[in-house]
mmCIF file of C-alpha atoms in Angstrom:
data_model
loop_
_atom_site.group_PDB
_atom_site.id
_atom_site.type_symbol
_atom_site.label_atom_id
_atom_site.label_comp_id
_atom_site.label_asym_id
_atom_site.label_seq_id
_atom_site.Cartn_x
_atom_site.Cartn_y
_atom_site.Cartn_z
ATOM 1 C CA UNK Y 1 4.147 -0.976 27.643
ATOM 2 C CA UNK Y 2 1.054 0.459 26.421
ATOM 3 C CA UNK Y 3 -0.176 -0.470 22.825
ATOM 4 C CA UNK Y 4 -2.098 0.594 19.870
ATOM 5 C CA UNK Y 5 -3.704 -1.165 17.528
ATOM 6 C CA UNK Y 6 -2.614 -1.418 13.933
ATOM 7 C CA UNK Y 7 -5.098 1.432 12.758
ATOM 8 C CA UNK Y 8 -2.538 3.493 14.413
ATOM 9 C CA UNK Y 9 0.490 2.601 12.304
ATOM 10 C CA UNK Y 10 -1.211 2.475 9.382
ATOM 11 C CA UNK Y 11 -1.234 5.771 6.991
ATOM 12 C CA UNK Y 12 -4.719 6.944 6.198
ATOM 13 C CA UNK Y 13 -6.422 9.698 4.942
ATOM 14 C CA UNK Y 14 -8.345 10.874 7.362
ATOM 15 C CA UNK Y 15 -11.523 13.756 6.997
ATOM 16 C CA UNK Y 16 -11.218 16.725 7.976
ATOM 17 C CA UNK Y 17 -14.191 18.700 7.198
ATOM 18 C CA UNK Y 18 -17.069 18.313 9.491
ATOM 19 C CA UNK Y 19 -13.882 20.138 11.881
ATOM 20 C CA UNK Y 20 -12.949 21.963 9.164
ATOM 21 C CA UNK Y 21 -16.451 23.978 9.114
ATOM 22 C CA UNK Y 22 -17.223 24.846 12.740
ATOM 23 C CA UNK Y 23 -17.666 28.571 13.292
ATOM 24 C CA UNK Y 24 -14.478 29.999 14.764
ATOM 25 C CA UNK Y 25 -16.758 32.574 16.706
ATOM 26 C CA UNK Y 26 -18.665 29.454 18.629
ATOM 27 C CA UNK Y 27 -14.735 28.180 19.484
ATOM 28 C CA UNK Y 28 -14.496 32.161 20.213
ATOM 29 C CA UNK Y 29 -17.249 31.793 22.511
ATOM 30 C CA UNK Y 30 -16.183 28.952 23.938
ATOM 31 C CA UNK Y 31 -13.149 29.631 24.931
ATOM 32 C CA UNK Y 32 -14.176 33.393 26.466
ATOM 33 C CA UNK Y 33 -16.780 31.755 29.021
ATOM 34 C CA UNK Y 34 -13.786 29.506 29.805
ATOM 35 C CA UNK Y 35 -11.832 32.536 30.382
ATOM 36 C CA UNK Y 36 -14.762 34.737 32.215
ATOM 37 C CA UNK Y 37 -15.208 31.576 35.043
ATOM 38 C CA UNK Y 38 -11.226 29.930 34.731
ATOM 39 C CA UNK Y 39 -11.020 29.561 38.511
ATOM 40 C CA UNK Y 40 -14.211 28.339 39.165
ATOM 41 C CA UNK Y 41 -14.049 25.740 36.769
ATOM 42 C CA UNK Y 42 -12.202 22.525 36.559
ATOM 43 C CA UNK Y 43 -9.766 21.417 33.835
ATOM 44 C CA UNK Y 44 -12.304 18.267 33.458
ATOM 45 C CA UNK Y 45 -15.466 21.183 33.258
ATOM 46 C CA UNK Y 46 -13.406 22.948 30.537
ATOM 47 C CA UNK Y 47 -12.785 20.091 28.494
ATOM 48 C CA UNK Y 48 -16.494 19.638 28.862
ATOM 49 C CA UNK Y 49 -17.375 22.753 27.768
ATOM 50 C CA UNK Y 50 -14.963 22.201 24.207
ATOM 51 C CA UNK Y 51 -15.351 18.566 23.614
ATOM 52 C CA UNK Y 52 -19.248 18.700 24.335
ATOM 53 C CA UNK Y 53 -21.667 15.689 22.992
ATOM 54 C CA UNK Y 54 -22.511 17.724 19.699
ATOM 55 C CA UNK Y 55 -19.124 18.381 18.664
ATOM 56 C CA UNK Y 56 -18.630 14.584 19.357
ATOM 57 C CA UNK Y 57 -21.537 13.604 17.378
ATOM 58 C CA UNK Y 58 -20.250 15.605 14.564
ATOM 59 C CA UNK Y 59 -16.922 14.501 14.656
ATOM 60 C CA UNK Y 60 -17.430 10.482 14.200
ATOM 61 C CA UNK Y 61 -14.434 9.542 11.896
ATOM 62 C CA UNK Y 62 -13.720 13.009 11.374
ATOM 63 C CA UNK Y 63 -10.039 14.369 12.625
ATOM 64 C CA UNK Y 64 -10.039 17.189 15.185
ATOM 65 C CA UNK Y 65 -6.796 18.244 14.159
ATOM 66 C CA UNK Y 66 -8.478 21.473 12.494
ATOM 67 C CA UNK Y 67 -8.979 22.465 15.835
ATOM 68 C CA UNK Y 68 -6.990 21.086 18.176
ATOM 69 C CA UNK Y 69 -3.895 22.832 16.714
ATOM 70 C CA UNK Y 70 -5.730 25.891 17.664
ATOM 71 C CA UNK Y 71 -5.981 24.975 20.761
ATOM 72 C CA UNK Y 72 -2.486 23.928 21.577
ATOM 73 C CA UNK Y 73 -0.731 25.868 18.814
ATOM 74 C CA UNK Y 74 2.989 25.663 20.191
ATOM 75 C CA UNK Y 75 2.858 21.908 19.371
ATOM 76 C CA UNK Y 76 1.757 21.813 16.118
ATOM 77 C CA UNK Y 77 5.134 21.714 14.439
ATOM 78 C CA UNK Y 78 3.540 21.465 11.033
ATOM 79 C CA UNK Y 79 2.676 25.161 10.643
ATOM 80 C CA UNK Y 80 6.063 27.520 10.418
ATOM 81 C CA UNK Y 81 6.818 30.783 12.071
ATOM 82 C CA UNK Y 82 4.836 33.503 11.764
ATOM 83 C CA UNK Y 83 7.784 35.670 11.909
ATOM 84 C CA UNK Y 84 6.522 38.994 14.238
ATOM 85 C CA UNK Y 85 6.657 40.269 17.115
ATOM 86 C CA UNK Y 86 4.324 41.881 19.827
ATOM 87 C CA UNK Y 87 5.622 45.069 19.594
ATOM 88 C CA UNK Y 88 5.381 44.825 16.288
ATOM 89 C CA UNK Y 89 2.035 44.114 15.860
ATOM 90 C CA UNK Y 90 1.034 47.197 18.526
ATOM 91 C CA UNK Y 91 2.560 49.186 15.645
ATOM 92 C CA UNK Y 92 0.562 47.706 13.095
ATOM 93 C CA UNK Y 93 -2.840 48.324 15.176
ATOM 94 C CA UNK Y 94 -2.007 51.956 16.324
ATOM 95 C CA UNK Y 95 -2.074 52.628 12.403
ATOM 96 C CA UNK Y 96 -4.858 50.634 11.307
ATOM 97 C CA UNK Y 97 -6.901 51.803 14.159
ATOM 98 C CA UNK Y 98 -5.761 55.792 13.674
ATOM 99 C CA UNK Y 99 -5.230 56.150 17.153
ATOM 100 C CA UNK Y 100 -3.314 59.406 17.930
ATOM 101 C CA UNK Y 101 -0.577 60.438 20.225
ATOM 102 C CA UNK Y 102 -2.474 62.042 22.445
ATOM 103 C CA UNK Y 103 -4.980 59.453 23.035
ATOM 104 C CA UNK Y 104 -4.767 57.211 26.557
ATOM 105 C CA UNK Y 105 -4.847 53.812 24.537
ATOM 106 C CA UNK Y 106 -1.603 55.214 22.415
ATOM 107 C CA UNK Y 107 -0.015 55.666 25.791
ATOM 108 C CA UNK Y 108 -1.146 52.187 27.018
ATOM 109 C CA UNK Y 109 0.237 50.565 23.679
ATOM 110 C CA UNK Y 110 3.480 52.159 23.844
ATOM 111 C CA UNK Y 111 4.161 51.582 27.297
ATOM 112 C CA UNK Y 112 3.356 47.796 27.016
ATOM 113 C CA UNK Y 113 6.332 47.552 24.890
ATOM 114 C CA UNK Y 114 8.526 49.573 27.574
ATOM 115 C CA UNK Y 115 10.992 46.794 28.510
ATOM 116 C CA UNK Y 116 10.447 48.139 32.206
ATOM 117 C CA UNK Y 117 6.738 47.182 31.602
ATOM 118 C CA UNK Y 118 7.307 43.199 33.661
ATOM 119 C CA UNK Y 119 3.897 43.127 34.806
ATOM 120 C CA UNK Y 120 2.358 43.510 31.155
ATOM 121 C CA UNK Y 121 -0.740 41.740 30.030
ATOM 122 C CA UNK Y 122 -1.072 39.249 26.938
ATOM 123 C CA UNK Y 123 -1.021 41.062 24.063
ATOM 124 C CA UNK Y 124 -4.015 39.163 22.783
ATOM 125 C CA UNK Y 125 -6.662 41.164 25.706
ATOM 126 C CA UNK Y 126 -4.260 44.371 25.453
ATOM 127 C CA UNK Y 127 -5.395 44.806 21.853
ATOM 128 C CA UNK Y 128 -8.833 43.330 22.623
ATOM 129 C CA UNK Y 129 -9.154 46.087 25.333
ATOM 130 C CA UNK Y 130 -7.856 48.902 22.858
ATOM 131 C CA UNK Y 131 -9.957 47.830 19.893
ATOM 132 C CA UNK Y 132 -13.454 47.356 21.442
ATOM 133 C CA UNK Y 133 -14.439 50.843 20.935
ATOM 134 C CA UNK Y 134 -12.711 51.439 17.786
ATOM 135 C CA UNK Y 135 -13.247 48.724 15.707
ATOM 136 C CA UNK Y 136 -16.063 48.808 12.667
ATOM 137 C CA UNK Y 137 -16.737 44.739 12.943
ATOM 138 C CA UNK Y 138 -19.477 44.088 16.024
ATOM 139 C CA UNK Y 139 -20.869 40.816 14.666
ATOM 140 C CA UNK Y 140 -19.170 37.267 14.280
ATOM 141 C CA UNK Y 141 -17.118 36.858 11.370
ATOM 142 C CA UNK Y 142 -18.678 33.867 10.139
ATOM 143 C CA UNK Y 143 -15.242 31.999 9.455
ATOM 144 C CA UNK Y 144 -14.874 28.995 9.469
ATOM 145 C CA UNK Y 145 -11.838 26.372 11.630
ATOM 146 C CA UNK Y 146 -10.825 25.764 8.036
ATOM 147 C CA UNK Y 147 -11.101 29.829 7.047
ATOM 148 C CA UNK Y 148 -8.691 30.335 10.335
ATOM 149 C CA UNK Y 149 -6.401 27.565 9.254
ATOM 150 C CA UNK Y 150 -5.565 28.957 5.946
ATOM 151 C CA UNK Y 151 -5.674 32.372 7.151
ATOM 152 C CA UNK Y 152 -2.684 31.265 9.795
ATOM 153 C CA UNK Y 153 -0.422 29.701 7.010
ATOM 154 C CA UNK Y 154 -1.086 32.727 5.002
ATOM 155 C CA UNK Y 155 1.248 34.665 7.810
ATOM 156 C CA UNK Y 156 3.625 32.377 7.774
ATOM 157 C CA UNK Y 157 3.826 32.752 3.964
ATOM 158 C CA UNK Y 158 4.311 36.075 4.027
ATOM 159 C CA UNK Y 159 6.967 35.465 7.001
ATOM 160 C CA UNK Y 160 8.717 33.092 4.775
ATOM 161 C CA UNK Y 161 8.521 34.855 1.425
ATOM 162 C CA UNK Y 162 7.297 38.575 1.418
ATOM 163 C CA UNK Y 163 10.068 41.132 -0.095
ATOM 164 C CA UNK Y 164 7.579 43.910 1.018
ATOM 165 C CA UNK Y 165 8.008 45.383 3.523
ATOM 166 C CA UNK Y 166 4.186 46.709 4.616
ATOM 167 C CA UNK Y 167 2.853 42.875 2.956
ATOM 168 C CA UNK Y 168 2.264 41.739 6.317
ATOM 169 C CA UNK Y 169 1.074 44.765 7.572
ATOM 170 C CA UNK Y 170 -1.526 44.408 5.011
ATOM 171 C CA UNK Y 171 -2.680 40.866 5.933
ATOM 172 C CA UNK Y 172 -3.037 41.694 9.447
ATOM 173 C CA UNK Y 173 -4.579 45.066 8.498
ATOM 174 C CA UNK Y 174 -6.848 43.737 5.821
ATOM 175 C CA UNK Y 175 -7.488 39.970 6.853
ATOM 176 C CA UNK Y 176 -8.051 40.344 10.213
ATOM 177 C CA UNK Y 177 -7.954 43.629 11.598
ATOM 178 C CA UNK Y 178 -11.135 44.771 9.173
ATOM 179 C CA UNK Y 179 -12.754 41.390 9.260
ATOM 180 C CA UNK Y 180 -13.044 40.064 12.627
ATOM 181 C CA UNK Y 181 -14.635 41.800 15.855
ATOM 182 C CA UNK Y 182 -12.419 42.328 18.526
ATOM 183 C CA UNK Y 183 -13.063 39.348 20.796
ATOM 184 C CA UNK Y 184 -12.463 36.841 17.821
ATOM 185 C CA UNK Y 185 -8.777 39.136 17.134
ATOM 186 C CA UNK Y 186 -8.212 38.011 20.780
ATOM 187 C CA UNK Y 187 -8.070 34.836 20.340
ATOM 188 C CA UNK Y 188 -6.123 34.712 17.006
ATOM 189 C CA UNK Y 189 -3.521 37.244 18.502
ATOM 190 C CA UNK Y 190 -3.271 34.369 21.042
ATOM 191 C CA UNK Y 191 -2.942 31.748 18.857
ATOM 192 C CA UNK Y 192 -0.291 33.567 16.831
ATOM 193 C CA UNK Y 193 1.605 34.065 19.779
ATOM 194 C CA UNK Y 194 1.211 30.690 22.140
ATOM 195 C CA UNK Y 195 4.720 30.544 23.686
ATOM 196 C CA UNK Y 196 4.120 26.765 25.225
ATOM 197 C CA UNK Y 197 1.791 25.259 27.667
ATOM 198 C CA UNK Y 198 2.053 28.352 29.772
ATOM 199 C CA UNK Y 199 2.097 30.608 28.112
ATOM 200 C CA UNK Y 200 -0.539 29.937 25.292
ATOM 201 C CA UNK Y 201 -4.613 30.489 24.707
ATOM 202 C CA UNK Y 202 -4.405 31.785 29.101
ATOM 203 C CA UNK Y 203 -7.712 29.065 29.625
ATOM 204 C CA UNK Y 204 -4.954 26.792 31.761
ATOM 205 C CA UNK Y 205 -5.552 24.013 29.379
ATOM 206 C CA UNK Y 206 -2.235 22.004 28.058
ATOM 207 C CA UNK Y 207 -1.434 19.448 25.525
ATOM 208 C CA UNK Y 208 -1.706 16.466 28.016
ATOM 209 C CA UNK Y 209 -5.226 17.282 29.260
ATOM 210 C CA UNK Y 210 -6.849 18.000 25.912
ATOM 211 C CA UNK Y 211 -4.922 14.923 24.665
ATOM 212 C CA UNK Y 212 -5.968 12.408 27.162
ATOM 213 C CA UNK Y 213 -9.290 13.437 26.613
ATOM 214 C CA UNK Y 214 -9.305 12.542 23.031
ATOM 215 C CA UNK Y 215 -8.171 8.889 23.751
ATOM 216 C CA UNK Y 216 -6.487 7.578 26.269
ATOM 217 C CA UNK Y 217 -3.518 6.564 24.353
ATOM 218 C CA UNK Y 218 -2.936 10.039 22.511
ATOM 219 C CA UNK Y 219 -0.692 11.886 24.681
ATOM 220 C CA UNK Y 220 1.964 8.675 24.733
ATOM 221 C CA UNK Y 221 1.391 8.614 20.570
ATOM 222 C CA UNK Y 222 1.893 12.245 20.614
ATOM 223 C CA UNK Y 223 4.630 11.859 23.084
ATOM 224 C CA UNK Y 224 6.724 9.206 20.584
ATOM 225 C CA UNK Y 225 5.710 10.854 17.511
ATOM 226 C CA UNK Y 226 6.004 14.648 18.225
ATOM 227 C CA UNK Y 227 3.347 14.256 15.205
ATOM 228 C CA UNK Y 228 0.083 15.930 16.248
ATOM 229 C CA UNK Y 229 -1.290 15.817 12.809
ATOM 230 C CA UNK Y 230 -0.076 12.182 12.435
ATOM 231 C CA UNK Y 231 -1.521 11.491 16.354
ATOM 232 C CA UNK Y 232 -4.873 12.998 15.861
ATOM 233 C CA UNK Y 233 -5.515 11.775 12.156
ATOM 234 C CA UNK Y 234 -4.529 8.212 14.090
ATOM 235 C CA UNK Y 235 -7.299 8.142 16.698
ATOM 236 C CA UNK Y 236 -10.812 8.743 16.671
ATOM 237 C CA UNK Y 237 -12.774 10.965 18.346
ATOM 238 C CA UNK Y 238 -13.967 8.184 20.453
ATOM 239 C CA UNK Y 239 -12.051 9.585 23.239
ATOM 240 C CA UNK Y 240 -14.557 13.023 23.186
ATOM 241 C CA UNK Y 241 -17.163 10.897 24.225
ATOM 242 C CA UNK Y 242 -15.082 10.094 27.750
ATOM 243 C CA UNK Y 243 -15.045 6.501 26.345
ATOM 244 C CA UNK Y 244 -12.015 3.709 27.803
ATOM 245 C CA UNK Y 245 -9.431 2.135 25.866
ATOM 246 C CA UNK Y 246 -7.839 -1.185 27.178
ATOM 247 C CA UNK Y 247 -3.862 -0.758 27.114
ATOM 248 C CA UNK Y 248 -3.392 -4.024 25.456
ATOM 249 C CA UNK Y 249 -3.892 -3.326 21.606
ATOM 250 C CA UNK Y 250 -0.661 -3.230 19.697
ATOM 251 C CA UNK Y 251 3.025 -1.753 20.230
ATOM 252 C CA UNK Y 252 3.795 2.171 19.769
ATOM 253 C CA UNK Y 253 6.395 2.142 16.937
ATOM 254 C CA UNK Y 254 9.413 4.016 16.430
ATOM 255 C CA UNK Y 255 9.643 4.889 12.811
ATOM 256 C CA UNK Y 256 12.377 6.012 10.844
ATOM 257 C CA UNK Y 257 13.086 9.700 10.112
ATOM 258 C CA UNK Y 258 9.981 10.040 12.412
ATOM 259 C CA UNK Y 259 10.978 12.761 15.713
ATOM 260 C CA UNK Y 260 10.300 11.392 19.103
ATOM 261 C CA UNK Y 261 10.448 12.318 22.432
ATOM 262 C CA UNK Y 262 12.438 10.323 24.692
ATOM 263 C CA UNK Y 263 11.413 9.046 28.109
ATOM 264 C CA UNK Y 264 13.434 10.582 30.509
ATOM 265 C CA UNK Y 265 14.801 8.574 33.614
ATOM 266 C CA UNK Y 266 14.788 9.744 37.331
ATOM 267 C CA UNK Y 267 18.513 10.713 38.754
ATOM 268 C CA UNK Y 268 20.305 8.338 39.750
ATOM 269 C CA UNK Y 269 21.113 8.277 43.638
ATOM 270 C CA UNK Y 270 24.769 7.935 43.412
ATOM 271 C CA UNK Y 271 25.502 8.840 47.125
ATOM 272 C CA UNK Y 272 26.689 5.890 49.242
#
């Protein structure tokens, strides 16, 4: 069995703020060159391209949780629902942005929500697409990982406890909509939306890859945990740096009231 070493069992605060304060437009900017060249470009050259030597250096016994979970949203089970949907948010921007009946983009909006529409685009580059010419915000936003993070649980507060009906309307409307330029709205839409693996930031990145390339022993901690908080605050960022890890260094633990995910068997072959 592969092992860890006691760090890993052992609870410790871990820092997040050197993640914390990246500029979510450089992760914007990241992440749309990833997008411009997907198919040309490996899943090792992406990782490359995220996980770079200066976010390493800057990282040293820092978590990367702040931005990992942005990355692979669907998996961070720490954050709650955010409690809309797609169509509803096309509603939202079609007021915030004005955009009349008659216009082309109202037409494009409305029939993305068609439920004939099976061939629709993310949401995320259908509003990027629509918004480009309309919005007001043409430079970065200057937010920070940490600005993003707080932003996100704000939705899911107003998911969870909002008796108003237009509150978040207003978030999205005032918090994002009038703050952020459209390519940066892209990517959050995306984030608020990640369905899974597939169906998440579209850069054909999943949990394993970005995992593994953290440390070698991540994805099975991850894996036994379902903890990506508790994995990534557990290892350092040692694994950025495309370093090894020997597989000899201390048991994975099952801990009480701690979800795991099992290891599933191959089928059996019963025929005779």
């Amino acid at each position: 069995m592969m092992e860890l070493d006691n760090d890993f069992e052992t609870a410790v605060v871990v820092p997040q703020e050197n993640c914390s304060n990246i500029k979510f437009y450089e992760v914007c900017r990241v992440l749309d060159e990833i997008e411009s060249n997907s198919t040309e470009l490996s899943a090792t050259d992406k990782l490359d391209k995220i996980f770079n030597n200066n976010l390493a250096a800057s990282l040293v016994d820092h978590s990367t949780y702040p931005l990992v979970r942005l990355l692979i949203p669907y998996h961070d089970n720490s954050r709650g629902n955010f409690g809309i949907k797609e169509a509803k948010l096309i509603d939202i921007y079609i007021n915030a942005l004005s955009i009349p009946k008659e216009d082309s983009d109202y037409a494009k909006l409305i029939n993305w929500k068609h439920p004939d529409n099976v061939n629709r685009e993310d949401v995320g580059k259908l509003i990027y697409g629509v918004s480009g010419q309309r919005s007001s915000i043409n430079k970065p936003s200057n937010k920070t990982l940490g600005d993003i993070n707080m932003l996100l649980d704000r939705i899911v507060d107003a998911n969870m406890a909002s008796t108003e009906k237009d509150n978040k309307d207003s978030v999205f409307r005032d918090k994002i909509i009038n703050v952020f330029p459209p390519t940066e709205q892209k990517w959050l839409i995306r984030i608020i939306f990640a369905k899974g693996d597939d169906k998440g930031l579209k850069i054909g990145l999943k949990k394993d890859s970005i995992l593994n390339r953290l440390h070698p022993l991540a994805k099975e901690m991850h894996d036994s945990k379902c903890d990506l908080k508790g994995t990534l605050d557990g290892i350092t960022p040692i694994g950025i740096a495309a370093a090894s890890r020997k597989e000899d260094e201390g048991a994975i633990t099952i801990e009480p009231l701690v979800a795991f995910s099992p290891m599933l068997s191959k089928k059996a072959n019963t025929s005779v």
